[in-house]
Amino acid sequence: MAILVHTNGGGREYELGERTVIGRMDAADIRLLDGMISKQHAEITHAHGRWSLRDLGSSNGTMVNGRRIHAVDLAEGDVIALGGAQLVFSHAAARRAAPAVAIVDSSARIQAKIDRAPVDGFRPVAQINDVAQLQRDYEKLRIANELGRAIGLEPDVDKLLARLLDETFKLLPADRGVILLMDPQTRQLAPRAVKHAGPAHEAINLSSTIINQVFQSGASVITMDAMMDSRFAGAKSIIAGGIRSTMCVPMIHQSQLYGIIHLDSLIATGAFSEKDLQILDGVAALAAQALDNAYKAKQIERSALARRDFERLLPPEVVEQVVNGGVRLERGGEQREATVMFTDIRGFTSWSERHPPAHIVAVLNDYFELMVDAIHRHRGTLDKFMGDGILALFGAPISYGHDAINAVDCALEMARFLAQFNREHEGTGDQFAIGIGINTGPVVAGYMGSSRSMEYTAIGDAVNLASRLCAAAAPGQILVSPSTLAAIGHRFTAQQLAPIQVKGKQQPVTVYQVTGYASQH
C-alpha cells in the first residue's frame, strides 16, 4: 500500500492502486484542477514490489525532488511537483499498521443474559411530562448532531474511526478506547482503531469474555467493576487486563453487525453510568451508519472504476449492459462470427525517430482519441493498441446483425477523422497516413490471460488474415476480404485488386479495396 500526500492541498491523501493516473481530466484517478497540469499528466504504477512514476507527455513536465523526469522509481518521501501541486510519496502500510491490541482468551462462561440498554425514541411533546426525560432526549439529539457533523460522509474508514474515537472521548470519561471491525468474509473481529486518554505505554488486552458476549448477543455490556462483577466471575482475561469499568457496544445498522466499540477504565470503579451507555449506544448506531455509507461509497467508486475501464474498451451501450449484468465478460472464450479490423500508421518508425518520446506520446494520444471515437460510434470493441496500431472487433462481445457494415463504415469515418487530424497538425508536420485491413470470419473471443491480469481479445485465423491485409494496405487504403465484401452487400463501392500472397496461406488471397459509399447510401 502507498499514498500521495497533497502537501499544498490541505494534506489530502490519495491511495494508490496498481495504476493511478494523475491529471486534470474527469476520468483521472487523482484529479488536480490546475491549468499547468495536462489532462493526463503522469501515472504511478506498482509492479514487482516497485512503485514507478512516468510522465505521460505532459506540456509542463513532471518533477521529482526538483529534477525533471520521464520515468523514475519512487522512494519514501520523494516530492513530486506537477504544475502548482506538490505531492509526497509514502508507503502507507506503516501508518496503518494493526493497533497494539490483543483479545485475551478466557475459559469462563457467562451465565447471565445481558440486555441491551434501552434507547428510547423521541416522543411527541404532548406525551412528555418529565422535564428530566426532555433533557435526556435533548442531550441525545445534541450529541448525535455534533457527532454527525464531525464524521460527516468521510469515505476513508481509518480516518472515520479515528475521528469517532476522538469525539467519543470528548463525551465520555474513558482511559482507553478500541474499535474492532467485522470482516464480512471470515466473520472475525479485528482491532482497527485505538485511542488512549494519556500516553500509550503498553498494549491493550481486551476481554474475550466481554467481546464474545456482545458479539453473540448483539447486546451492550456495562460494568462498574469488572473484576467484582458476578457475571464475569473467573474470567481470566478480565483479571489479566486489570479492567475495572467497561462499556462495550455493538455497531449495528439495519440488523447488520459492523463491529464493536470498547471503552474502559483501568483505575476508576463506577466510571461509567447507564446514561453513558445510552450515549455510547447512540454513538455506535451513528458509527455503523457511517461505516455503511463508507463501504457503499467504496463500492460505488469500484463500480465507477470498472465502468471507466470498460468504457475504454467497449461502446457506451455495451458498457451499460456489462455493468447491469446483461452481458457477462468472464475468463475464457466463445466461438462467434465477427469482423476484425487492424489499422496501422504508415512511416511511423521514421517519423518517431525525428521526435522526442514525450512529443510522440502526446501526438499519438490525440490520434487515438479520434480513432477510438470512430470505433465506439460504430459499435465496435477496442481490443488493444499495438504501438501505433489498433485492433478492433465488430460482433464481439455483442453482435448487431450488420457488424461487417459497421466495420467498413468505421474505416471510412477513420479516414475522415484522419483528414481532420492532419489539418489540425499541418503547422507541426505531424501528419499521418494509415492502412486498414478488415476480415470477417469465426473467432474465439473472450477474456484471456492469467487470473490476475486479463484482457478481452479474439484469436483465430480470421484475426490473422485481417492483420495480413492491414500490412499489405498502401497508405490510405482500406482492404477487405471476400467474406467481408459478401457481408456488406452493395452498400459500398469496392474494386478487386490483384491477389496477394500472405504469410500462413499457401494460395494467394483475393482482396478488395473499399473506395466509398454506393450512390444509394
Short mmCIF file of C-alpha atoms in Angstrom, two decimals:
data_model
loop_
_atom_site.label_atom_id
_atom_site.label_comp_id
_atom_site.label_asym_id
_atom_site.label_seq_id
_atom_site.Cartn_x
_atom_site.Cartn_y
_atom_site.Cartn_z
CA MET A 1 0.00 0.00 0.00
CA ALA A 2 1.19 3.52 -0.78
CA ILE A 3 -0.23 7.03 -0.79
CA LEU A 4 0.41 10.50 -2.14
CA VAL A 5 0.02 13.38 0.31
CA HIS A 6 -1.02 16.68 -1.29
CA THR A 7 1.10 18.93 0.94
CA ASN A 8 -0.14 22.23 -0.50
CA GLY A 9 -3.69 20.94 -0.89
CA GLY A 10 -4.73 20.62 2.74
CA GLY A 11 -2.75 17.42 3.37
CA ARG A 12 -5.26 15.31 1.47
CA GLU A 13 -4.15 11.70 0.97
CA TYR A 14 -4.67 9.68 -2.20
CA GLU A 15 -4.42 5.91 -2.05
CA LEU A 16 -2.50 4.42 -4.97
CA GLY A 17 -3.62 1.37 -6.94
CA GLU A 18 -1.82 -0.85 -9.42
CA ARG A 19 -2.09 2.02 -11.92
CA THR A 20 -3.00 5.55 -10.88
CA VAL A 21 -3.36 8.34 -13.45
CA ILE A 22 -2.84 11.92 -12.29
CA GLY A 23 -4.26 14.74 -14.39
CA ARG A 24 -6.82 17.44 -14.97
CA MET A 25 -9.48 15.39 -16.76
CA ASP A 26 -12.57 13.99 -15.00
CA ALA A 27 -11.53 10.37 -15.60
CA ALA A 28 -8.15 10.79 -13.86
CA ASP A 29 -7.72 8.70 -10.70
CA ILE A 30 -6.23 11.73 -8.97
CA ARG A 31 -7.80 14.87 -10.41
CA LEU A 32 -5.91 18.13 -9.82
CA LEU A 33 -7.61 21.30 -11.05
CA ASP A 34 -4.56 23.26 -12.14
CA GLY A 35 -4.18 24.90 -15.54
CA MET A 36 -0.49 23.91 -15.61
CA ILE A 37 -1.40 20.21 -15.37
CA SER A 38 -2.24 18.22 -18.51
CA LYS A 39 -5.42 16.18 -18.89
CA GLN A 40 -3.40 13.01 -18.35
CA HIS A 41 -0.21 14.32 -16.83
CA ALA A 42 1.53 11.34 -15.20
CA GLU A 43 0.91 7.84 -13.92
CA ILE A 44 2.13 5.78 -10.97
CA THR A 45 2.28 2.02 -11.36
CA HIS A 46 3.05 -0.81 -8.96
CA ALA A 47 4.80 -3.93 -10.26
CA HIS A 48 7.31 -6.43 -8.84
CA GLY A 49 7.31 -4.62 -5.49
CA ARG A 50 8.31 -1.26 -7.01
CA TRP A 51 6.33 1.98 -7.35
CA SER A 52 7.19 3.86 -10.54
CA LEU A 53 6.26 7.33 -11.78
CA ARG A 54 6.06 8.10 -15.51
CA ASP A 55 5.30 11.38 -17.25
CA LEU A 56 2.58 10.93 -19.92
CA GLY A 57 3.89 13.53 -22.33
CA SER A 58 2.67 16.49 -20.27
CA SER A 59 3.20 20.02 -21.58
CA ASN A 60 4.94 21.33 -18.45
CA GLY A 61 6.69 18.20 -17.27
CA THR A 62 6.89 16.26 -14.01
CA MET A 63 9.48 17.00 -11.32
CA VAL A 64 10.75 14.65 -8.61
CA ASN A 65 12.88 16.20 -5.87
CA GLY A 66 13.46 19.23 -8.07
CA ARG A 67 14.58 17.28 -11.15
CA ARG A 68 12.52 16.86 -14.30
CA ILE A 69 11.93 13.19 -15.10
CA HIS A 70 10.39 10.99 -17.75
CA ALA A 71 10.22 7.83 -15.64
CA VAL A 72 11.63 7.01 -12.21
CA ASP A 73 11.18 4.54 -9.34
CA LEU A 74 9.76 6.23 -6.23
CA ALA A 75 11.21 6.09 -2.72
CA GLU A 76 9.75 7.08 0.65
CA GLY A 77 9.46 10.87 0.95
CA ASP A 78 10.01 11.70 -2.73
CA VAL A 79 8.47 15.10 -3.55
CA ILE A 80 6.55 15.16 -6.85
CA ALA A 81 5.72 18.52 -8.44
CA LEU A 82 3.12 18.83 -11.20
CA GLY A 83 2.17 22.37 -12.14
CA GLY A 84 1.49 24.11 -8.84
CA ALA A 85 0.72 20.90 -6.97
CA GLN A 86 3.21 19.28 -4.61
CA LEU A 87 2.71 15.63 -3.66
CA VAL A 88 4.78 13.49 -1.31
CA PHE A 89 5.07 9.74 -1.91
CA SER A 90 4.81 7.49 1.14
CA HIS A 91 4.42 3.81 1.92
CA ALA A 92 1.22 3.95 3.97
CA ALA A 93 1.42 0.46 5.43
CA ALA A 94 3.43 1.66 8.42
CA ARG A 95 0.90 4.36 9.15
CA ARG A 96 -1.95 1.91 9.21
CA ALA A 97 -0.26 -0.93 11.00
CA ALA A 98 -2.51 -3.05 13.16
CA PRO A 99 -3.00 -1.44 16.60
CA ALA A 100 -1.23 -2.98 19.61
CA VAL A 101 -4.36 -4.71 20.83
CA ALA A 102 -4.91 -8.34 21.82
CA ILE A 103 -8.12 -10.15 22.70
CA VAL A 104 -7.12 -12.39 25.61
CA ASP A 105 -8.85 -15.77 25.73
CA SER A 106 -10.91 -16.74 28.74
CA SER A 107 -12.17 -20.12 29.88
CA ALA A 108 -15.08 -18.61 31.84
CA ARG A 109 -18.67 -18.80 30.60
CA ILE A 110 -21.25 -16.09 31.15
CA GLN A 111 -24.45 -17.43 32.60
CA ALA A 112 -26.48 -14.27 32.87
CA LYS A 113 -28.16 -12.68 29.84
CA ILE A 114 -27.15 -9.04 29.45
CA ASP A 115 -29.91 -6.97 27.93
CA ARG A 116 -29.22 -4.13 25.56
CA ALA A 117 -29.51 -0.77 27.30
CA PRO A 118 -32.88 0.72 26.39
CA VAL A 119 -32.63 3.64 23.98
CA ASP A 120 -35.97 5.43 23.98
CA GLY A 121 -37.24 7.02 20.80
CA PHE A 122 -38.30 10.67 20.64
CA ARG A 123 -41.91 11.06 21.77
CA PRO A 124 -44.27 13.93 20.84
CA VAL A 125 -44.03 16.94 23.18
CA ALA A 126 -47.61 16.39 24.40
CA GLN A 127 -46.61 12.99 25.80
CA ILE A 128 -43.65 14.29 27.83
CA ASN A 129 -44.35 15.29 31.43
CA ASP A 130 -40.88 14.59 32.78
CA VAL A 131 -38.50 17.54 32.34
CA ALA A 132 -35.53 15.27 33.05
CA GLN A 133 -36.63 13.00 30.19
CA LEU A 134 -36.83 16.03 27.93
CA GLN A 135 -33.30 16.99 28.93
CA ARG A 136 -32.02 13.48 28.23
CA ASP A 137 -33.68 13.50 24.80
CA TYR A 138 -32.16 16.88 24.03
CA GLU A 139 -28.73 15.63 25.08
CA LYS A 140 -29.04 12.63 22.76
CA LEU A 141 -30.08 14.88 19.89
CA ARG A 142 -27.22 17.32 20.58
CA ILE A 143 -24.62 14.55 20.70
CA ALA A 144 -25.98 12.90 17.56
CA ASN A 145 -25.88 16.23 15.74
CA GLU A 146 -22.31 17.04 16.82
CA LEU A 147 -21.06 13.56 16.05
CA GLY A 148 -22.80 13.51 12.69
CA ARG A 149 -21.17 16.80 11.78
CA ALA A 150 -17.77 15.55 12.97
CA ILE A 151 -17.68 12.34 10.99
CA GLY A 152 -19.76 13.63 8.07
CA LEU A 153 -19.54 11.50 4.95
CA GLU A 154 -15.89 10.52 5.43
CA PRO A 155 -15.21 7.72 2.89
CA ASP A 156 -11.87 6.70 4.44
CA VAL A 157 -12.67 4.10 7.11
CA ASP A 158 -9.45 4.62 9.11
CA LYS A 159 -9.97 8.39 9.28
CA LEU A 160 -13.62 7.86 10.17
CA LEU A 161 -12.82 5.55 13.10
CA ALA A 162 -10.04 7.79 14.43
CA ARG A 163 -12.37 10.81 14.36
CA LEU A 164 -15.09 8.75 16.00
CA LEU A 165 -12.87 7.85 18.96
CA ASP A 166 -11.70 11.46 19.29
CA GLU A 167 -15.29 12.68 19.53
CA THR A 168 -16.31 9.85 21.88
CA PHE A 169 -13.50 10.72 24.32
CA LYS A 170 -14.89 14.27 24.46
CA LEU A 171 -18.21 12.87 25.62
CA LEU A 172 -17.25 10.03 27.95
CA PRO A 173 -14.64 9.55 30.75
CA ALA A 174 -12.64 6.68 29.20
CA ASP A 175 -8.96 5.86 29.64
CA ARG A 176 -8.76 3.69 26.55
CA GLY A 177 -10.87 3.03 23.50
CA VAL A 178 -10.74 0.38 20.81
CA ILE A 179 -12.91 -0.14 17.74
CA LEU A 180 -12.99 -3.65 16.31
CA LEU A 181 -14.37 -4.19 12.81
CA MET A 182 -16.04 -7.28 11.43
CA ASP A 183 -14.50 -8.99 8.41
CA PRO A 184 -17.56 -9.85 6.24
CA GLN A 185 -15.86 -12.96 4.80
CA THR A 186 -14.38 -14.55 7.91
CA ARG A 187 -16.85 -13.08 10.43
CA GLN A 188 -13.85 -12.35 12.67
CA LEU A 189 -13.34 -9.18 14.69
CA ALA A 190 -10.04 -7.33 14.38
CA PRO A 191 -8.86 -4.09 16.05
CA ARG A 192 -8.82 -1.17 13.59
CA ALA A 193 -8.57 1.98 15.74
CA VAL A 194 -7.12 2.68 19.22
CA LYS A 195 -7.06 5.72 21.49
CA HIS A 196 -5.51 6.41 24.91
CA ALA A 197 -6.52 9.33 27.13
CA GLY A 198 -2.86 9.72 28.08
CA PRO A 199 0.45 8.35 26.80
CA ALA A 200 0.25 4.83 25.39
CA HIS A 201 2.80 2.84 27.39
CA GLU A 202 1.73 -0.74 26.72
CA ALA A 203 -0.52 -2.92 24.60
CA ILE A 204 -4.22 -3.20 25.37
CA ASN A 205 -5.58 -6.60 26.39
CA LEU A 206 -9.32 -6.85 25.77
CA SER A 207 -11.50 -9.40 27.48
CA SER A 208 -12.66 -12.14 25.14
CA THR A 209 -15.42 -12.81 27.68
CA ILE A 210 -16.96 -9.39 27.18
CA ILE A 211 -16.24 -9.21 23.44
CA ASN A 212 -17.82 -12.63 22.80
CA GLN A 213 -20.90 -11.71 24.83
CA VAL A 214 -21.52 -8.60 22.75
CA PHE A 215 -20.71 -10.40 19.51
CA GLN A 216 -23.03 -13.35 20.18
CA SER A 217 -25.97 -11.50 21.70
CA GLY A 218 -25.84 -8.12 19.95
CA ALA A 219 -26.36 -6.61 23.41
CA SER A 220 -24.38 -3.88 25.14
CA VAL A 221 -22.36 -4.52 28.29
CA ILE A 222 -21.54 -2.11 31.11
CA THR A 223 -19.59 -3.00 34.24
CA MET A 224 -18.96 -0.77 37.23
CA ASP A 225 -16.14 -3.05 38.46
CA ALA A 226 -15.47 -5.91 36.07
CA MET A 227 -13.24 -7.82 38.50
CA MET A 228 -16.05 -7.88 41.08
CA ASP A 229 -18.93 -8.43 38.63
CA SER A 230 -20.51 -11.85 39.21
CA ARG A 231 -21.37 -12.16 35.53
CA PHE A 232 -17.67 -12.43 34.75
CA ALA A 233 -16.52 -14.41 37.78
CA GLY A 234 -13.36 -16.31 36.98
CA ALA A 235 -12.81 -14.64 33.61
CA LYS A 236 -9.04 -14.75 33.35
CA SER A 237 -8.94 -12.15 30.57
CA ILE A 238 -10.53 -9.53 32.82
CA ILE A 239 -8.13 -10.24 35.68
CA ALA A 240 -5.14 -10.29 33.32
CA GLY A 241 -6.17 -6.98 31.79
CA GLY A 242 -6.71 -5.28 35.12
CA ILE A 243 -10.03 -3.96 33.79
CA ARG A 244 -12.27 -2.03 36.18
CA SER A 245 -15.10 -0.11 34.47
CA THR A 246 -16.05 -1.15 30.93
CA MET A 247 -18.56 -0.33 28.25
CA CYS A 248 -18.75 -2.49 25.13
CA VAL A 249 -21.42 -1.90 22.49
CA PRO A 250 -22.13 -3.36 19.04
CA MET A 251 -22.24 -1.18 15.93
CA ILE A 252 -25.41 -2.34 14.19
CA HIS A 253 -27.15 -0.82 11.17
CA GLN A 254 -30.19 -2.44 9.54
CA SER A 255 -29.63 -5.65 11.53
CA GLN A 256 -26.01 -5.97 10.31
CA LEU A 257 -23.14 -6.02 12.80
CA TYR A 258 -20.25 -3.87 11.59
CA GLY A 259 -18.09 -4.06 14.68
CA ILE A 260 -17.75 -3.24 18.38
CA ILE A 261 -16.74 -0.15 20.35
CA HIS A 262 -14.93 -0.91 23.60
CA LEU A 263 -14.19 1.73 26.26
CA ASP A 264 -12.65 1.01 29.64
CA SER A 265 -11.05 2.49 32.74
CA LEU A 266 -8.19 0.69 34.45
CA ILE A 267 -8.37 2.68 37.68
CA ALA A 268 -11.83 4.04 38.40
CA THR A 269 -14.69 1.82 39.51
CA GLY A 270 -18.09 3.14 38.53
CA ALA A 271 -16.50 5.31 35.85
CA PHE A 272 -19.49 4.81 33.54
CA SER A 273 -23.21 5.23 34.16
CA GLU A 274 -26.29 3.90 32.40
CA LYS A 275 -26.62 7.32 30.77
CA ASP A 276 -23.07 6.92 29.41
CA LEU A 277 -24.08 3.58 27.96
CA GLN A 278 -27.09 5.16 26.25
CA ILE A 279 -24.82 7.81 24.78
CA LEU A 280 -22.35 5.18 23.56
CA ASP A 281 -25.22 3.16 22.10
CA GLY A 282 -26.21 6.22 20.11
CA VAL A 283 -22.61 6.78 19.01
CA ALA A 284 -22.37 3.13 17.89
CA ALA A 285 -25.56 3.44 15.85
CA LEU A 286 -24.21 6.53 14.10
CA ALA A 287 -20.84 4.82 13.58
CA ALA A 288 -22.50 1.78 11.98
CA GLN A 289 -24.46 4.01 9.62
CA ALA A 290 -21.30 5.97 8.74
CA LEU A 291 -19.44 2.71 8.05
CA ASP A 292 -22.30 1.53 5.86
CA ASN A 293 -22.07 4.80 3.92
CA ALA A 294 -18.28 4.49 3.61
CA TYR A 295 -18.49 0.90 2.35
CA LYS A 296 -21.19 1.83 -0.16
CA ALA A 297 -19.14 4.81 -1.33
CA LYS A 298 -16.17 2.47 -1.87
CA GLN A 299 -18.38 0.06 -3.78
CA ILE A 300 -19.67 2.91 -5.97
CA GLU A 301 -16.07 4.01 -6.55
CA ARG A 302 -15.09 0.48 -7.59
CA SER A 303 -18.10 0.33 -9.92
CA ALA A 304 -17.15 3.70 -11.39
CA LEU A 305 -13.57 2.49 -11.96
CA ALA A 306 -14.87 -0.69 -13.56
CA ARG A 307 -17.21 1.36 -15.75
CA ARG A 308 -14.32 3.63 -16.73
CA ASP A 309 -12.17 0.64 -17.68
CA PHE A 310 -14.99 -0.88 -19.73
CA GLU A 311 -15.62 2.47 -21.45
CA ARG A 312 -12.06 2.38 -22.73
CA LEU A 313 -12.80 -0.98 -24.32
CA LEU A 314 -16.49 -1.05 -25.26
CA PRO A 315 -19.08 1.31 -26.72
CA PRO A 316 -21.33 3.04 -24.11
CA GLU A 317 -24.43 0.89 -24.67
CA VAL A 318 -22.40 -2.29 -24.16
CA VAL A 319 -20.79 -0.85 -21.01
CA GLU A 320 -24.28 -0.28 -19.60
CA GLN A 321 -25.21 -3.90 -20.23
CA VAL A 322 -21.97 -5.17 -18.67
CA VAL A 323 -22.40 -3.02 -15.53
CA ASN A 324 -26.06 -4.05 -15.18
CA GLY A 325 -25.22 -7.73 -15.67
CA GLY A 326 -26.85 -8.05 -19.10
CA VAL A 327 -23.54 -9.14 -20.61
CA ARG A 328 -21.06 -11.23 -18.68
CA LEU A 329 -17.40 -10.82 -19.51
CA GLU A 330 -15.67 -13.78 -17.95
CA ARG A 331 -12.37 -15.53 -18.36
CA GLY A 332 -12.42 -17.93 -21.26
CA GLY A 333 -13.71 -17.57 -24.80
CA GLU A 334 -16.64 -18.40 -27.02
CA GLN A 335 -16.67 -19.04 -30.75
CA ARG A 336 -18.59 -16.48 -32.74
CA GLU A 337 -18.70 -14.77 -36.13
CA ALA A 338 -17.01 -11.39 -36.01
CA THR A 339 -15.45 -8.76 -38.24
CA VAL A 340 -11.88 -7.90 -37.32
CA MET A 341 -10.18 -4.60 -38.15
CA PHE A 342 -6.49 -3.69 -37.97
CA THR A 343 -5.16 -0.18 -38.57
CA ASP A 344 -1.56 0.94 -38.74
CA ILE A 345 0.24 4.26 -39.33
CA ARG A 346 2.49 4.19 -42.38
CA GLY A 347 6.00 5.55 -41.87
CA PHE A 348 5.56 5.79 -38.12
CA THR A 349 9.06 4.50 -37.30
CA SER A 350 10.84 7.12 -39.39
CA TRP A 351 8.54 9.86 -38.04
CA SER A 352 9.16 8.83 -34.43
CA GLU A 353 12.92 8.88 -34.92
CA ARG A 354 12.70 12.64 -35.51
CA HIS A 355 10.82 13.45 -32.29
CA PRO A 356 11.35 13.05 -28.53
CA PRO A 357 9.24 10.42 -26.70
CA ALA A 358 7.08 12.99 -24.91
CA HIS A 359 6.04 14.54 -28.22
CA ILE A 360 5.33 11.13 -29.76
CA VAL A 361 3.05 10.18 -26.88
CA ALA A 362 1.16 13.49 -27.00
CA VAL A 363 0.51 13.28 -30.76
CA LEU A 364 -0.42 9.59 -30.60
CA ASN A 365 -2.91 10.28 -27.83
CA ASP A 366 -4.64 12.90 -29.99
CA TYR A 367 -4.72 10.44 -32.90
CA PHE A 368 -6.02 7.54 -30.79
CA GLU A 369 -8.74 9.75 -29.31
CA LEU A 370 -10.26 10.24 -32.79
CA MET A 371 -9.82 6.62 -33.90
CA VAL A 372 -11.37 5.11 -30.75
CA ASP A 373 -14.28 7.56 -31.01
CA ALA A 374 -14.96 6.22 -34.51
CA ILE A 375 -14.80 2.61 -33.26
CA HIS A 376 -17.28 3.23 -30.46
CA ARG A 377 -19.61 5.29 -32.69
CA HIS A 378 -19.95 2.25 -34.94
CA ARG A 379 -20.47 -0.22 -32.07
CA GLY A 380 -17.03 -1.74 -32.23
CA THR A 381 -14.94 -3.06 -29.37
CA LEU A 382 -11.42 -1.73 -28.86
CA ASP A 383 -9.30 -4.84 -28.42
CA LYS A 384 -5.88 -3.25 -27.94
CA PHE A 385 -3.30 -0.70 -29.01
CA MET A 386 -0.16 -2.18 -30.55
CA GLY A 387 2.35 0.64 -30.67
CA ASP A 388 0.82 2.85 -33.36
CA GLY A 389 -1.60 0.10 -34.45
CA ILE A 390 -5.16 -0.63 -33.36
CA LEU A 391 -7.11 -3.90 -33.24
CA ALA A 392 -10.91 -3.56 -33.11
CA LEU A 393 -13.69 -6.15 -33.12
CA PHE A 394 -17.21 -5.85 -34.53
CA GLY A 395 -19.65 -8.51 -33.38
CA ALA A 396 -17.90 -9.35 -30.10
CA PRO A 397 -18.97 -9.39 -27.35
CA ILE A 398 -22.31 -8.32 -28.90
CA SER A 399 -23.45 -8.77 -32.48
CA TYR A 400 -25.76 -6.20 -34.02
CA GLY A 401 -26.50 -8.26 -37.14
CA HIS A 402 -24.61 -5.95 -39.51
CA ASP A 403 -21.17 -5.96 -37.95
CA ALA A 404 -19.23 -6.00 -41.24
CA ILE A 405 -21.12 -2.89 -42.39
CA ASN A 406 -20.32 -1.21 -39.08
CA ALA A 407 -16.64 -2.06 -39.53
CA VAL A 408 -16.38 -0.62 -43.06
CA ASP A 409 -18.45 2.43 -42.02
CA CYS A 410 -15.95 2.90 -39.18
CA ALA A 411 -12.97 2.61 -41.55
CA LEU A 412 -14.35 5.32 -43.83
CA GLU A 413 -15.02 7.56 -40.83
CA MET A 414 -11.48 6.95 -39.60
CA ALA A 415 -10.26 8.26 -42.96
CA ARG A 416 -12.36 11.42 -42.50
CA PHE A 417 -11.18 11.85 -38.91
CA LEU A 418 -7.57 11.40 -40.03
CA ALA A 419 -8.01 14.18 -42.60
CA GLN A 420 -9.28 16.40 -39.78
CA PHE A 421 -6.31 15.39 -37.61
CA ASN A 422 -3.84 16.20 -40.40
CA ARG A 423 -5.40 19.63 -40.94
CA GLU A 424 -5.08 20.39 -37.22
CA HIS A 425 -1.40 19.34 -37.22
CA GLU A 426 -0.45 20.92 -40.53
CA GLY A 427 1.70 23.55 -38.83
CA THR A 428 3.77 21.00 -36.90
CA GLY A 429 4.23 18.47 -39.68
CA ASP A 430 2.75 15.71 -37.53
CA GLN A 431 0.60 14.22 -40.28
CA PHE A 432 -0.17 10.54 -40.74
CA ALA A 433 -1.39 8.10 -43.38
CA ILE A 434 -2.87 4.79 -42.34
CA GLY A 435 -3.58 1.41 -43.85
CA ILE A 436 -6.63 -0.63 -42.79
CA GLY A 437 -7.35 -4.35 -43.15
CA ILE A 438 -10.77 -5.93 -42.47
CA ASN A 439 -11.80 -9.58 -42.46
CA THR A 440 -14.94 -11.45 -41.38
CA GLY A 441 -14.97 -14.98 -40.04
CA PRO A 442 -15.11 -17.27 -36.99
CA VAL A 443 -13.07 -16.24 -33.94
CA VAL A 444 -12.78 -17.26 -30.31
CA ALA A 445 -13.45 -14.10 -28.30
CA GLY A 446 -13.39 -13.56 -24.56
CA TYR A 447 -11.30 -12.56 -21.56
CA MET A 448 -7.95 -14.29 -21.76
CA GLY A 449 -4.82 -14.20 -19.64
CA SER A 450 -3.90 -15.08 -16.09
CA SER A 451 -6.19 -14.90 -13.06
CA ARG A 452 -4.51 -11.61 -12.11
CA SER A 453 -4.28 -9.95 -15.50
CA MET A 454 -6.82 -10.44 -18.28
CA GLU A 455 -7.84 -8.62 -21.43
CA TYR A 456 -10.75 -9.03 -23.82
CA THR A 457 -9.46 -10.21 -27.20
CA ALA A 458 -10.07 -12.54 -30.10
CA ILE A 459 -7.93 -15.23 -31.67
CA GLY A 460 -8.26 -17.32 -34.81
CA ASP A 461 -7.32 -17.40 -38.47
CA ALA A 462 -9.80 -14.60 -39.22
CA VAL A 463 -7.78 -12.31 -36.94
CA ASN A 464 -4.51 -13.30 -38.64
CA LEU A 465 -5.87 -12.57 -42.13
CA ALA A 466 -7.12 -9.12 -41.07
CA SER A 467 -3.61 -8.37 -39.80
CA ARG A 468 -2.07 -9.50 -43.10
CA LEU A 469 -4.49 -7.31 -45.09
CA CYS A 470 -3.53 -4.33 -42.97
CA ALA A 471 0.16 -4.99 -43.59
CA ALA A 472 -0.49 -5.16 -47.37
CA ALA A 473 -2.55 -1.93 -47.48
CA ALA A 474 -0.89 1.11 -49.03
CA PRO A 475 -1.22 4.48 -47.28
CA GLY A 476 -4.89 5.48 -47.39
CA GLN A 477 -6.11 2.03 -48.49
CA ILE A 478 -8.94 0.05 -46.89
CA LEU A 479 -8.55 -3.61 -47.86
CA VAL A 480 -11.30 -6.17 -47.20
CA SER A 481 -11.52 -9.92 -47.70
CA PRO A 482 -14.09 -11.70 -49.91
CA SER A 483 -16.04 -12.73 -46.79
CA THR A 484 -16.34 -9.11 -45.66
CA LEU A 485 -17.32 -7.96 -49.16
CA ALA A 486 -20.09 -10.58 -49.20
CA ALA A 487 -21.31 -9.43 -45.79
CA ILE A 488 -21.54 -5.72 -46.72
CA GLY A 489 -23.57 -6.30 -49.88
CA HIS A 490 -23.86 -3.30 -52.22
CA ARG A 491 -23.67 -0.57 -49.60
CA PHE A 492 -20.10 0.43 -50.55
CA THR A 493 -18.08 0.76 -53.71
CA ALA A 494 -15.11 -1.57 -53.99
CA GLN A 495 -12.66 -2.71 -56.64
CA GLN A 496 -10.92 -6.02 -56.88
CA LEU A 497 -7.14 -5.94 -56.68
CA ALA A 498 -4.59 -8.49 -57.76
CA PRO A 499 -4.42 -11.44 -55.34
CA ILE A 500 -1.71 -11.16 -52.70
CA GLN A 501 0.42 -13.79 -51.06
CA VAL A 502 0.20 -13.55 -47.29
CA LYS A 503 2.15 -15.34 -44.57
CA GLY A 504 0.45 -18.51 -43.40
CA LYS A 505 -1.58 -19.03 -46.60
CA GLN A 506 -0.48 -21.42 -49.37
CA GLN A 507 -2.71 -19.82 -52.01
CA PRO A 508 -2.84 -16.11 -52.89
CA VAL A 509 -5.73 -14.23 -51.23
CA THR A 510 -8.24 -12.21 -53.22
CA VAL A 511 -8.58 -8.68 -51.85
CA TYR A 512 -10.83 -5.69 -52.48
CA GLN A 513 -10.25 -2.01 -51.89
CA VAL A 514 -13.22 -0.08 -50.47
CA THR A 515 -13.35 3.33 -52.12
CA GLY A 516 -16.52 4.86 -50.70
CA TYR A 517 -20.29 4.59 -50.40
CA ALA A 518 -22.62 3.34 -53.14
CA SER A 519 -24.79 6.05 -54.70
CA GLN A 520 -27.94 4.90 -52.87
CA HIS A 521 -26.26 5.34 -49.46
#
